[in-house]
PDB file of C-alpha atoms and ligand atoms in Angstrom:
ATOM      1  CA  MET A   1       0.155  -0.130  -0.311  1.00  0.00           C
ATOM      2  CA  SER A   2       1.698   3.634  -0.592  1.00  0.00           C
ATOM      3  CA  VAL A   3       1.468   6.479   1.502  1.00  0.00           C
ATOM      4  CA  LEU A   4       0.782  10.236   0.486  1.00  0.00           C
ATOM      5  CA  ILE A   5       2.972  12.588   2.012  1.00  0.00           C
ATOM      6  CA  THR A   6       3.131  16.146   2.408  1.00  0.00           C
ATOM      7  CA  GLY A   7       5.264  18.407   4.255  1.00  0.00           C
ATOM      8  CA  SER A   8       7.809  20.783   3.910  1.00  0.00           C
ATOM      9  CA  VAL A   9      11.122  20.390   1.250  1.00  0.00           C
ATOM     10  CA  ALA A  10      13.848  22.691   2.239  1.00  0.00           C
ATOM     11  CA  LEU A  11      16.992  23.884   1.772  1.00  0.00           C
ATOM     12  CA  ASP A  12      18.723  23.922   5.437  1.00  0.00           C
ATOM     13  CA  SER A  13      21.348  26.055   7.206  1.00  0.00           C
ATOM     14  CA  VAL A  14      23.086  23.490  10.432  1.00  0.00           C
ATOM     15  CA  LYS A  15      25.365  24.495  13.008  1.00  0.00           C
ATOM     16  CA  THR A  16      26.853  22.326  15.751  1.00  0.00           C
ATOM     17  CA  PRO A  17      29.077  22.858  18.113  1.00  0.00           C
ATOM     18  CA  LEU A  18      31.526  20.782  15.697  1.00  0.00           C
ATOM     19  CA  GLU A  19      30.023  21.399  12.138  1.00  0.00           C
ATOM     20  CA  GLU A  20      28.501  24.296  10.215  1.00  0.00           C
ATOM     21  CA  HIS A  21      26.579  23.283   6.846  1.00  0.00           C
ATOM     22  CA  HIS A  22      24.315  25.576   4.293  1.00  0.00           C
ATOM     23  CA  ASP A  23      21.638  24.445   1.811  1.00  0.00           C
ATOM     24  CA  LEU A  24      21.429  20.585   2.842  1.00  0.00           C
ATOM     25  CA  LEU A  25      18.515  19.174   1.314  1.00  0.00           C
ATOM     26  CA  GLY A  26      15.977  19.475   4.578  1.00  0.00           C
ATOM     27  CA  GLY A  27      12.462  19.352   4.821  1.00  0.00           C
ATOM     28  CA  SER A  28       9.965  17.485   6.836  1.00  0.00           C
ATOM     29  CA  ALA A  29       8.771  15.943   3.735  1.00  0.00           C
ATOM     30  CA  SER A  30      11.892  14.969   2.380  1.00  0.00           C
ATOM     31  CA  TYR A  31      12.926  13.609   5.535  1.00  0.00           C
ATOM     32  CA  ALA A  32       9.482  11.640   6.490  1.00  0.00           C
ATOM     33  CA  SER A  33       9.324  10.416   2.776  1.00  0.00           C
ATOM     34  CA  VAL A  34      12.462   9.007   2.136  1.00  0.00           C
ATOM     35  CA  ALA A  35      12.051   7.343   5.546  1.00  0.00           C
ATOM     36  CA  ALA A  36       8.528   5.498   4.649  1.00  0.00           C
ATOM     37  CA  SER A  37      10.315   4.534   1.221  1.00  0.00           C
ATOM     38  CA  PHE A  38      12.366   2.157   3.228  1.00  0.00           C
ATOM     39  CA  PHE A  39       8.880   0.013   3.136  1.00  0.00           C
ATOM     40  CA  THR A  40       6.229   1.552   0.807  1.00  0.00           C
ATOM     41  CA  PRO A  41       5.979   3.527  -2.682  1.00  0.00           C
ATOM     42  CA  VAL A  42       5.685   7.304  -1.510  1.00  0.00           C
ATOM     43  CA  ASN A  43       3.703   9.926  -3.311  1.00  0.00           C
ATOM     44  CA  MET A  44       5.089  13.485  -2.341  1.00  0.00           C
ATOM     45  CA  VAL A  45       3.014  16.483  -2.475  1.00  0.00           C
ATOM     46  CA  ALA A  46       4.741  19.549  -1.800  1.00  0.00           C
ATOM     47  CA  ILE A  47       6.371  22.395  -4.032  1.00  0.00           C
ATOM     48  CA  VAL A  48      10.090  24.283  -4.353  1.00  0.00           C
ATOM     49  CA  GLY A  49      11.466  27.048  -6.001  1.00  0.00           C
ATOM     50  CA  THR A  50      13.640  26.730  -9.493  1.00  0.00           C
ATOM     51  CA  ASP A  51      16.939  27.597  -7.383  1.00  0.00           C
ATOM     52  CA  PHE A  52      16.015  23.783  -5.640  1.00  0.00           C
ATOM     53  CA  PRO A  53      19.401  21.676  -6.989  1.00  0.00           C
ATOM     54  CA  LYS A  54      18.521  19.213  -9.424  1.00  0.00           C
ATOM     55  CA  LYS A  55      20.536  16.413  -7.871  1.00  0.00           C
ATOM     56  CA  TYR A  56      18.218  16.429  -5.088  1.00  0.00           C
ATOM     57  CA  PHE A  57      15.161  15.690  -7.685  1.00  0.00           C
ATOM     58  CA  GLU A  58      17.627  12.241  -8.613  1.00  0.00           C
ATOM     59  CA  LEU A  59      18.016  11.319  -4.679  1.00  0.00           C
ATOM     60  CA  TYR A  60      13.885  11.429  -4.090  1.00  0.00           C
ATOM     61  CA  ARG A  61      13.712   9.264  -7.224  1.00  0.00           C
ATOM     62  CA  LYS A  62      16.402   6.889  -6.242  1.00  0.00           C
ATOM     63  CA  HIS A  63      14.323   5.827  -3.537  1.00  0.00           C
ATOM     64  CA  GLY A  64      11.485   5.501  -6.040  1.00  0.00           C
ATOM     65  CA  ILE A  65       9.559   8.528  -4.211  1.00  0.00           C
ATOM     66  CA  ASN A  66       6.718   9.669  -6.990  1.00  0.00           C
ATOM     67  CA  LEU A  67       7.379  12.937  -7.156  1.00  0.00           C
ATOM     68  CA  ASP A  68       4.386  13.434  -9.102  1.00  0.00           C
ATOM     69  CA  GLY A  69       2.774  16.026  -6.623  1.00  0.00           C
ATOM     70  CA  LEU A  70       6.019  17.934  -6.279  1.00  0.00           C
ATOM     71  CA  GLN A  71       5.273  21.293  -7.899  1.00  0.00           C
ATOM     72  CA  VAL A  72       8.812  23.538  -9.065  1.00  0.00           C
ATOM     73  CA  ALA A  73       7.175  27.190  -9.150  1.00  0.00           C
ATOM     74  CA  ALA A  74       9.052  30.773  -9.521  1.00  0.00           C
ATOM     75  CA  GLY A  75      10.506  32.045  -6.623  1.00  0.00           C
ATOM     76  CA  GLN A  76      13.190  30.317  -3.772  1.00  0.00           C
ATOM     77  CA  THR A  77      12.440  27.469  -1.958  1.00  0.00           C
ATOM     78  CA  PHE A  78      11.577  27.060   1.341  1.00  0.00           C
ATOM     79  CA  ARG A  79      14.476  27.838   3.898  1.00  0.00           C
ATOM     80  CA  TRP A  80      14.988  26.700   7.456  1.00  0.00           C
ATOM     81  CA  SER A  81      18.363  27.428   9.649  1.00  0.00           C
ATOM     82  CA  GLY A  82      18.543  26.193  13.141  1.00  0.00           C
ATOM     83  CA  GLU A  83      21.591  25.791  15.874  1.00  0.00           C
ATOM     84  CA  TYR A  84      22.101  23.092  18.177  1.00  0.00           C
ATOM     85  CA  GLU A  85      23.995  23.538  21.905  1.00  0.00           C
ATOM     86  CA  TRP A  86      26.285  21.303  22.881  1.00  0.00           C
ATOM     87  CA  ASP A  87      22.896  19.203  24.873  1.00  0.00           C
ATOM     88  CA  LEU A  88      22.245  18.252  21.286  1.00  0.00           C
ATOM     89  CA  ASN A  89      18.501  18.132  22.543  1.00  0.00           C
ATOM     90  CA  LYS A  90      18.568  22.077  22.502  1.00  0.00           C
ATOM     91  CA  ARG A  91      18.232  23.693  19.187  1.00  0.00           C
ATOM     92  CA  GLN A  92      17.512  27.497  18.259  1.00  0.00           C
ATOM     93  CA  THR A  93      15.431  28.295  15.304  1.00  0.00           C
ATOM     94  CA  LEU A  94      17.401  30.929  13.501  1.00  0.00           C
ATOM     95  CA  SER A  95      15.319  31.715  10.822  1.00  0.00           C
ATOM     96  CA  VAL A  96      11.959  30.025   8.492  1.00  0.00           C
ATOM     97  CA  CYS A  97      11.968  31.743   5.774  1.00  0.00           C
ATOM     98  CA  LEU A  98       8.614  30.398   4.034  1.00  0.00           C
ATOM     99  CA  ASN A  99       9.171  31.179   0.200  1.00  0.00           C
ATOM    100  CA  VAL A 100       7.247  29.109  -2.376  1.00  0.00           C
ATOM    101  CA  PHE A 101       5.447  27.661   0.363  1.00  0.00           C
ATOM    102  CA  GLU A 102       3.530  30.814   1.480  1.00  0.00           C
ATOM    103  CA  THR A 103       0.823  30.441  -1.001  1.00  0.00           C
ATOM    104  CA  PHE A 104       1.278  26.827  -2.250  1.00  0.00           C
ATOM    105  CA  GLN A 105      -2.389  25.322  -2.625  1.00  0.00           C
ATOM    106  CA  PRO A 106      -1.619  22.161  -4.178  1.00  0.00           C
ATOM    107  CA  GLY A 107      -4.542  20.406  -6.227  1.00  0.00           C
ATOM    108  CA  LEU A 108      -3.382  16.591  -5.793  1.00  0.00           C
ATOM    109  CA  PRO A 109      -2.635  14.363  -9.109  1.00  0.00           C
ATOM    110  CA  GLU A 110      -5.999  12.095  -9.807  1.00  0.00           C
ATOM    111  CA  ALA A 111      -3.115   9.195  -9.442  1.00  0.00           C
ATOM    112  CA  TYR A 112      -2.758  10.068  -5.555  1.00  0.00           C
ATOM    113  CA  LYS A 113      -6.361  11.049  -4.626  1.00  0.00           C
ATOM    114  CA  ALA A 114      -6.877   7.324  -3.789  1.00  0.00           C
ATOM    115  CA  THR A 115      -3.909   7.386  -1.542  1.00  0.00           C
ATOM    116  CA  PRO A 116      -4.476   4.777   1.073  1.00  0.00           C
ATOM    117  CA  TYR A 117      -2.320   6.358   3.893  1.00  0.00           C
ATOM    118  CA  VAL A 118      -1.476   9.875   4.040  1.00  0.00           C
ATOM    119  CA  LEU A 119       0.894  11.081   6.424  1.00  0.00           C
ATOM    120  CA  LEU A 120       1.032  15.132   6.718  1.00  0.00           C
ATOM    121  CA  ALA A 121       4.449  15.934   7.436  1.00  0.00           C
ATOM    122  CA  ASN A 122       4.857  18.896   9.699  1.00  0.00           C
ATOM    123  CA  ILE A 123       3.665  22.145   8.181  1.00  0.00           C
ATOM    124  CA  SER A 124       0.914  24.827   8.456  1.00  0.00           C
ATOM    125  CA  PRO A 125      -2.403  22.757   9.062  1.00  0.00           C
ATOM    126  CA  LYS A 126      -4.519  24.666   7.384  1.00  0.00           C
ATOM    127  CA  LEU A 127      -2.116  23.405   4.216  1.00  0.00           C
ATOM    128  CA  GLN A 128      -2.454  19.772   5.692  1.00  0.00           C
ATOM    129  CA  MET A 129      -5.931  20.088   5.794  1.00  0.00           C
ATOM    130  CA  HIS A 130      -6.313  21.122   2.267  1.00  0.00           C
ATOM    131  CA  VAL A 131      -4.443  18.464   1.155  1.00  0.00           C
ATOM    132  CA  LEU A 132      -6.612  15.394   3.585  1.00  0.00           C
ATOM    133  CA  ALA A 133      -9.420  17.086   2.025  1.00  0.00           C
ATOM    134  CA  GLN A 134      -8.909  16.041  -1.760  1.00  0.00           C
ATOM    135  CA  VAL A 135      -7.737  12.282  -0.395  1.00  0.00           C
ATOM    136  CA  SER A 136     -10.797   9.993  -0.773  1.00  0.00           C
ATOM    137  CA  GLY A 137     -11.499   7.613   2.495  1.00  0.00           C
ATOM    138  CA  PRO A 138      -7.881   7.395   3.367  1.00  0.00           C
ATOM    139  CA  LYS A 139      -7.706   4.220   5.744  1.00  0.00           C
ATOM    140  CA  PHE A 140      -5.353   5.854   8.072  1.00  0.00           C
ATOM    141  CA  VAL A 141      -4.221   9.133   8.651  1.00  0.00           C
ATOM    142  CA  VAL A 142      -1.211  10.618  10.271  1.00  0.00           C
ATOM    143  CA  ALA A 143      -0.063  14.181  11.552  1.00  0.00           C
ATOM    144  CA  ASP A 144       3.050  15.949  12.745  1.00  0.00           C
ATOM    145  CA  THR A 145       2.900  19.172  13.912  1.00  0.00           C
ATOM    146  CA  MET A 146       5.551  21.889  15.692  1.00  0.00           C
ATOM    147  CA  ASP A 147       5.403  24.431  18.456  1.00  0.00           C
ATOM    148  CA  LEU A 148       5.272  27.168  15.943  1.00  0.00           C
ATOM    149  CA  TRP A 149       1.542  25.901  14.781  1.00  0.00           C
ATOM    150  CA  ILE A 150       0.076  25.459  17.989  1.00  0.00           C
ATOM    151  CA  GLU A 151       1.440  28.885  19.256  1.00  0.00           C
ATOM    152  CA  ARG A 152       0.529  30.537  15.439  1.00  0.00           C
ATOM    153  CA  GLU A 153      -3.057  28.058  14.023  1.00  0.00           C
ATOM    154  CA  ARG A 154      -3.973  26.426  17.326  1.00  0.00           C
ATOM    155  CA  ASP A 155      -7.938  26.930  15.404  1.00  0.00           C
ATOM    156  CA  ALA A 156      -6.491  24.846  12.676  1.00  0.00           C
ATOM    157  CA  LEU A 157      -4.701  22.330  14.397  1.00  0.00           C
ATOM    158  CA  VAL A 158      -7.419  21.499  16.702  1.00  0.00           C
ATOM    159  CA  GLU A 159     -10.138  21.146  13.899  1.00  0.00           C
ATOM    160  CA  LEU A 160      -7.461  18.945  12.112  1.00  0.00           C
ATOM    161  CA  LEU A 161      -7.365  16.655  14.987  1.00  0.00           C
ATOM    162  CA  ARG A 162     -11.284  16.112  14.179  1.00  0.00           C
ATOM    163  CA  HIS A 163      -9.946  14.304  10.708  1.00  0.00           C
ATOM    164  CA  ILE A 164      -7.139  11.851  11.509  1.00  0.00           C
ATOM    165  CA  ASP A 165      -6.305   9.124  13.129  1.00  0.00           C
ATOM    166  CA  CYS A 166      -2.836   9.940  15.088  1.00  0.00           C
ATOM    167  CA  LEU A 167      -0.867  12.306  15.800  1.00  0.00           C
ATOM    168  CA  ILE A 168       2.395  12.615  16.870  1.00  0.00           C
ATOM    169  CA  LEU A 169       5.002  15.179  18.854  1.00  0.00           C
ATOM    170  CA  ASN A 170       7.194  15.814  20.734  1.00  0.00           C
ATOM    171  CA  GLU A 171       7.006  16.698  24.728  1.00  0.00           C
ATOM    172  CA  SER A 172       7.172  20.106  25.069  1.00  0.00           C
ATOM    173  CA  GLU A 173       4.873  19.989  22.308  1.00  0.00           C
ATOM    174  CA  ALA A 174       2.400  17.818  23.691  1.00  0.00           C
ATOM    175  CA  ARG A 175       3.127  19.632  27.229  1.00  0.00           C
ATOM    176  CA  GLU A 176       2.407  23.470  25.651  1.00  0.00           C
ATOM    177  CA  PHE A 177      -0.785  22.012  23.413  1.00  0.00           C
ATOM    178  CA  THR A 178      -2.508  20.398  26.667  1.00  0.00           C
ATOM    179  CA  GLN A 179      -1.388  22.991  29.207  1.00  0.00           C
ATOM    180  CA  GLN A 180      -0.356  20.038  31.379  1.00  0.00           C
ATOM    181  CA  THR A 181       2.869  18.924  32.775  1.00  0.00           C
ATOM    182  CA  ASN A 182       2.869  15.457  32.972  1.00  0.00           C
ATOM    183  CA  LEU A 183       2.852  13.708  29.654  1.00  0.00           C
ATOM    184  CA  ILE A 184       0.381  10.839  30.224  1.00  0.00           C
ATOM    185  CA  LYS A 185      -2.519  13.533  31.519  1.00  0.00           C
ATOM    186  CA  ALA A 186      -1.326  15.547  27.833  1.00  0.00           C
ATOM    187  CA  GLY A 187      -1.734  12.344  25.815  1.00  0.00           C
ATOM    188  CA  ARG A 188      -4.774  10.906  27.708  1.00  0.00           C
ATOM    189  CA  GLN A 189      -6.363  14.596  26.691  1.00  0.00           C
ATOM    190  CA  ILE A 190      -5.121  14.860  22.904  1.00  0.00           C
ATOM    191  CA  LEU A 191      -7.085  11.367  22.351  1.00  0.00           C
ATOM    192  CA  LYS A 192     -10.253  13.458  24.031  1.00  0.00           C
ATOM    193  CA  GLN A 193      -9.730  15.429  20.942  1.00  0.00           C
ATOM    194  CA  GLY A 194     -10.330  13.659  18.004  1.00  0.00           C
ATOM    195  CA  PRO A 195      -7.534  10.929  16.860  1.00  0.00           C
ATOM    196  CA  LYS A 196      -7.429   7.365  18.414  1.00  0.00           C
ATOM    197  CA  PHE A 197      -3.853   7.230  18.680  1.00  0.00           C
ATOM    198  CA  VAL A 198      -1.188   9.912  20.058  1.00  0.00           C
ATOM    199  CA  VAL A 199       2.948   9.307  19.808  1.00  0.00           C
ATOM    200  CA  VAL A 200       4.798  11.954  22.335  1.00  0.00           C
ATOM    201  CA  LYS A 201       8.188  11.571  21.109  1.00  0.00           C
ATOM    202  CA  LYS A 202      11.062  12.423  23.815  1.00  0.00           C
ATOM    203  CA  GLY A 203      14.294  12.673  21.915  1.00  0.00           C
ATOM    204  CA  GLU A 204      16.813   9.981  23.005  1.00  0.00           C
ATOM    205  CA  HIS A 205      14.457   9.258  26.496  1.00  0.00           C
ATOM    206  CA  GLY A 206      12.280   7.204  23.574  1.00  0.00           C
ATOM    207  CA  SER A 207       8.313   7.533  22.823  1.00  0.00           C
ATOM    208  CA  LEU A 208       5.022   6.950  24.292  1.00  0.00           C
ATOM    209  CA  LEU A 209       2.107   5.501  22.318  1.00  0.00           C
ATOM    210  CA  PHE A 210      -1.292   6.035  23.408  1.00  0.00           C
ATOM    211  CA  ALA A 211      -4.658   4.823  22.482  1.00  0.00           C
ATOM    212  CA  ASN A 212      -8.075   4.764  24.837  1.00  0.00           C
ATOM    213  CA  ASP A 213      -7.335   1.078  25.869  1.00  0.00           C
ATOM    214  CA  MET A 214      -3.376   0.781  25.149  1.00  0.00           C
ATOM    215  CA  PHE A 215      -0.485   2.472  26.263  1.00  0.00           C
ATOM    216  CA  PHE A 216       3.075   1.413  24.487  1.00  0.00           C
ATOM    217  CA  SER A 217       6.746   3.101  26.247  1.00  0.00           C
ATOM    218  CA  ALA A 218       9.317   2.286  23.221  1.00  0.00           C
ATOM    219  CA  PRO A 219      12.739   2.994  24.432  1.00  0.00           C
ATOM    220  CA  ALA A 220      15.407   4.475  22.334  1.00  0.00           C
ATOM    221  CA  TYR A 221      18.594   3.422  20.938  1.00  0.00           C
ATOM    222  CA  PRO A 222      21.516   4.124  22.752  1.00  0.00           C
ATOM    223  CA  LEU A 223      23.076   6.533  19.877  1.00  0.00           C
ATOM    224  CA  GLU A 224      26.857   7.225  20.548  1.00  0.00           C
ATOM    225  CA  GLY A 225      27.637   9.057  17.120  1.00  0.00           C
ATOM    226  CA  ILE A 226      24.826  11.703  16.890  1.00  0.00           C
ATOM    227  CA  HIS A 227      26.243  14.143  14.585  1.00  0.00           C
ATOM    228  CA  ASP A 228      22.794  16.152  13.246  1.00  0.00           C
ATOM    229  CA  PRO A 229      19.314  16.012  15.671  1.00  0.00           C
ATOM    230  CA  THR A 230      18.087  17.536  12.598  1.00  0.00           C
ATOM    231  CA  GLY A 231      15.181  15.627  10.973  1.00  0.00           C
ATOM    232  CA  ALA A 232      14.756  12.652  13.406  1.00  0.00           C
ATOM    233  CA  GLY A 233      11.218  13.521  14.050  1.00  0.00           C
ATOM    234  CA  ASP A 234      10.232  13.852  10.628  1.00  0.00           C
ATOM    235  CA  CYS A 235      12.253  10.488   9.795  1.00  0.00           C
ATOM    236  CA  PHE A 236      10.193   8.952  12.737  1.00  0.00           C
ATOM    237  CA  ALA A 237       6.891   9.705  11.114  1.00  0.00           C
ATOM    238  CA  GLY A 238       8.098   8.772   7.779  1.00  0.00           C
ATOM    239  CA  GLY A 239       8.793   5.262   8.769  1.00  0.00           C
ATOM    240  CA  PHE A 240       5.966   4.960  11.447  1.00  0.00           C
ATOM    241  CA  ALA A 241       3.544   5.923   9.101  1.00  0.00           C
ATOM    242  CA  GLY A 242       5.530   3.935   5.681  1.00  0.00           C
ATOM    243  CA  TYR A 243       5.705   0.792   8.053  1.00  0.00           C
ATOM    244  CA  LEU A 244       1.573   0.934   8.729  1.00  0.00           C
ATOM    245  CA  ALA A 245       1.593   1.008   4.697  1.00  0.00           C
ATOM    246  CA  TRP A 246       3.748  -1.646   4.131  1.00  0.00           C
ATOM    247  CA  LYS A 247       1.781  -3.980   6.455  1.00  0.00           C
ATOM    248  CA  ASP A 248      -1.717  -2.730   5.618  1.00  0.00           C
ATOM    249  CA  ARG A 249      -3.474  -3.033   9.121  1.00  0.00           C
ATOM    250  CA  VAL A 250      -3.321  -0.697  12.093  1.00  0.00           C
ATOM    251  CA  ASP A 251      -4.098  -3.142  14.974  1.00  0.00           C
ATOM    252  CA  HIS A 252      -1.974  -2.599  18.361  1.00  0.00           C
ATOM    253  CA  ASN A 253       0.662  -4.773  17.948  1.00  0.00           C
ATOM    254  CA  THR A 254       1.454  -3.349  14.456  1.00  0.00           C
ATOM    255  CA  LEU A 255       1.460   0.621  15.501  1.00  0.00           C
ATOM    256  CA  ARG A 256       3.689  -0.674  18.031  1.00  0.00           C
ATOM    257  CA  ASN A 257       5.973  -2.336  15.547  1.00  0.00           C
ATOM    258  CA  ALA A 258       5.030   0.953  13.834  1.00  0.00           C
ATOM    259  CA  VAL A 259       6.677   2.989  16.504  1.00  0.00           C
ATOM    260  CA  ILE A 260       9.873   0.925  16.696  1.00  0.00           C
ATOM    261  CA  HIS A 261      10.976   1.131  12.732  1.00  0.00           C
ATOM    262  CA  GLY A 262      10.176   4.423  13.034  1.00  0.00           C
ATOM    263  CA  SER A 263      12.633   5.156  16.027  1.00  0.00           C
ATOM    264  CA  VAL A 264      14.927   2.794  13.941  1.00  0.00           C
ATOM    265  CA  ILE A 265      14.990   5.571  10.951  1.00  0.00           C
ATOM    266  CA  ALA A 266      15.497   8.348  12.876  1.00  0.00           C
ATOM    267  CA  SER A 267      18.297   6.728  14.669  1.00  0.00           C
ATOM    268  CA  TYR A 268      20.426   6.658  11.618  1.00  0.00           C
ATOM    269  CA  CYS A 269      19.240   9.439  10.558  1.00  0.00           C
ATOM    270  CA  VAL A 270      21.037  11.350  12.825  1.00  0.00           C
ATOM    271  CA  GLU A 271      23.844   9.444  12.356  1.00  0.00           C
ATOM    272  CA  ASP A 272      25.151  12.238   9.923  1.00  0.00           C
ATOM    273  CA  PHE A 273      23.604  15.516   8.080  1.00  0.00           C
ATOM    274  CA  SER A 274      20.833  15.532   6.075  1.00  0.00           C
ATOM    275  CA  LEU A 275      19.844  12.454   4.582  1.00  0.00           C
ATOM    276  CA  THR A 276      23.647  11.805   3.867  1.00  0.00           C
ATOM    277  CA  ARG A 277      23.345   8.805   6.383  1.00  0.00           C
ATOM    278  CA  LEU A 278      20.129   7.345   4.934  1.00  0.00           C
ATOM    279  CA  GLU A 279      21.253   7.327   1.408  1.00  0.00           C
ATOM    280  CA  SER A 280      23.267   4.272   2.119  1.00  0.00           C
ATOM    281  CA  LEU A 281      20.875   2.732   4.681  1.00  0.00           C
ATOM    282  CA  THR A 282      20.470  -0.984   4.044  1.00  0.00           C
ATOM    283  CA  GLN A 283      17.352  -3.316   5.141  1.00  0.00           C
ATOM    284  CA  PRO A 284      20.025  -5.585   6.426  1.00  0.00           C
ATOM    285  CA  GLU A 285      20.929  -2.235   8.551  1.00  0.00           C
ATOM    286  CA  ILE A 286      17.400  -1.497   9.674  1.00  0.00           C
ATOM    287  CA  LYS A 287      16.801  -5.406  10.520  1.00  0.00           C
ATOM    288  CA  GLU A 288      19.641  -5.138  12.937  1.00  0.00           C
ATOM    289  CA  ARG A 289      18.867  -1.913  14.701  1.00  0.00           C
ATOM    290  CA  TYR A 290      14.778  -3.529  14.980  1.00  0.00           C
ATOM    291  CA  ASP A 291      16.434  -6.919  16.681  1.00  0.00           C
ATOM    292  CA  LEU A 292      18.546  -4.728  19.177  1.00  0.00           C
ATOM    293  CA  PHE A 293      15.061  -2.977  20.526  1.00  0.00           C
ATOM    294  CA  GLN A 294      13.520  -6.179  20.663  1.00  0.00           C
ATOM    295  CA  VAL A 295      16.642  -7.243  22.662  1.00  0.00           C
ATOM    296  CA  MET A 296      16.658  -3.978  24.559  1.00  0.00           C
ATOM    297  CA  SER A 297      12.700  -4.325  25.792  1.00  0.00           C
ATOM    298  CA  ARG A 298      12.385  -8.209  26.423  1.00  0.00           C
ATOM    299  CA  PHE A 299      12.769  -8.693  30.023  1.00  0.00           C
ATOM    300  CA  GLU A 300      11.579 -12.163  32.108  1.00  0.00           C
ATOM    301  CA  MET A 301      10.510 -12.554  34.872  1.00  0.00           C
ATOM    302  CA  SER A 302      13.642 -14.101  37.409  1.00  0.00           C
TER     303      SER A 302
HETATM  304  P1  AMP B 401      13.139  17.945  12.901  1.00  0.00           P
HETATM  305  O1  AMP B 401      14.355  17.962  13.188  1.00  0.00           O
HETATM  306  O2  AMP B 401      11.981  17.017  12.784  1.00  0.00           O
HETATM  307  O3  AMP B 401      12.192  18.848  14.146  1.00  0.00           O
HETATM  308  O4  AMP B 401      12.105  19.058  11.543  1.00  0.00           O
HETATM  309  C1  AMP B 401      13.897  19.847  10.939  1.00  0.00           C
HETATM  310  C2  AMP B 401      12.692  20.180   9.527  1.00  0.00           C
HETATM  311  O5  AMP B 401      11.821  20.229   9.483  1.00  0.00           O
HETATM  312  C3  AMP B 401      13.865  21.180   8.988  1.00  0.00           C
HETATM  313  O6  AMP B 401      14.478  20.038   7.828  1.00  0.00           O
HETATM  314  C4  AMP B 401      13.199  21.833   8.072  1.00  0.00           C
HETATM  315  O7  AMP B 401      13.192  22.652   7.157  1.00  0.00           O
HETATM  316  C5  AMP B 401      11.859  21.634   9.055  1.00  0.00           C
HETATM  317  N1  AMP B 401      10.774  23.003   9.513  1.00  0.00           N
HETATM  318  C6  AMP B 401      11.436  23.905  10.198  1.00  0.00           C
HETATM  319  N2  AMP B 401      10.470  24.610  10.425  1.00  0.00           N
HETATM  320  C7  AMP B 401       9.447  24.232   9.228  1.00  0.00           C
HETATM  321  C8  AMP B 401       7.845  24.745   9.874  1.00  0.00           C
HETATM  322  N3  AMP B 401       8.136  25.796  10.443  1.00  0.00           N
HETATM  323  N4  AMP B 401       7.519  24.078   8.632  1.00  0.00           N
HETATM  324  C9  AMP B 401       7.776  22.838   7.967  1.00  0.00           C
HETATM  325  N5  AMP B 401       8.965  22.202   8.293  1.00  0.00           N
HETATM  326  C10 AMP B 401       9.901  23.482   9.031  1.00  0.00           C
END
């Protein structure tokens, strides 16, 4: 089963305490689409400017990503820049320039409209809703968001929650959105606003999956070689949605496995800048880390 992914395609400038890089391929749709492509065919919906380097179209194509919904418009590609502290969990956004995204109102290619699985990767909730409204009877809809939209477009985000099956957000966003300090209360509160499932990402501490009758706490992979955390959340969402689409099932055990597969792809993403590590990622490497997640989480009565 294929997955439709919409979100940003960006040229990122990223500074860590040890390295600085400019005009890297980034954006929520880039990370999420490449992550999902390890499991299932992807239909991408996004926009770039005429300055977008040709080599990046090639990268998407190499991952079999359908680009019929990737519009090229006169103007500049979305740009984002961020800087990390020595504690790589702490990031400052230095600038965001929406550029061609400012007026982006895509009409979906006809062949995309019946895509059964949908991932609304991080972008304005109004745009997420605009895309979702054109998909006919999707089986499962996942949405990701960020603090910017919680602060600036809260009403649109609340409305979106009524139309999706699963919301993914990180712990500080869950607290900010619900005004709850406790994450369990925050997760339960979001469930009451529409989605049947909520995933709260806790960075290097793993993630929590909530449903009304289920709770799952996934560990994080104990990584030592983190170079650039950018895109980890988007890769998690892409791996999660891509895995569900591949299995074409959304029962509790498949959802737990989707959380682990999302975590596996995210753990590889942060080993290098941009999508560099994902470009060389192989299925045996995904399996190897998945197996380690199983070993790390298993215990028996002593
Ligand atoms: P993450 O590290 O998972 O939070 O995602 C980082 C990616 O999100 C970068 O590649 C950025 O280009 C992209 N990004 C940053 N701000 C926004 C925004 N407001 N809307 C959409 N994408 C964004």
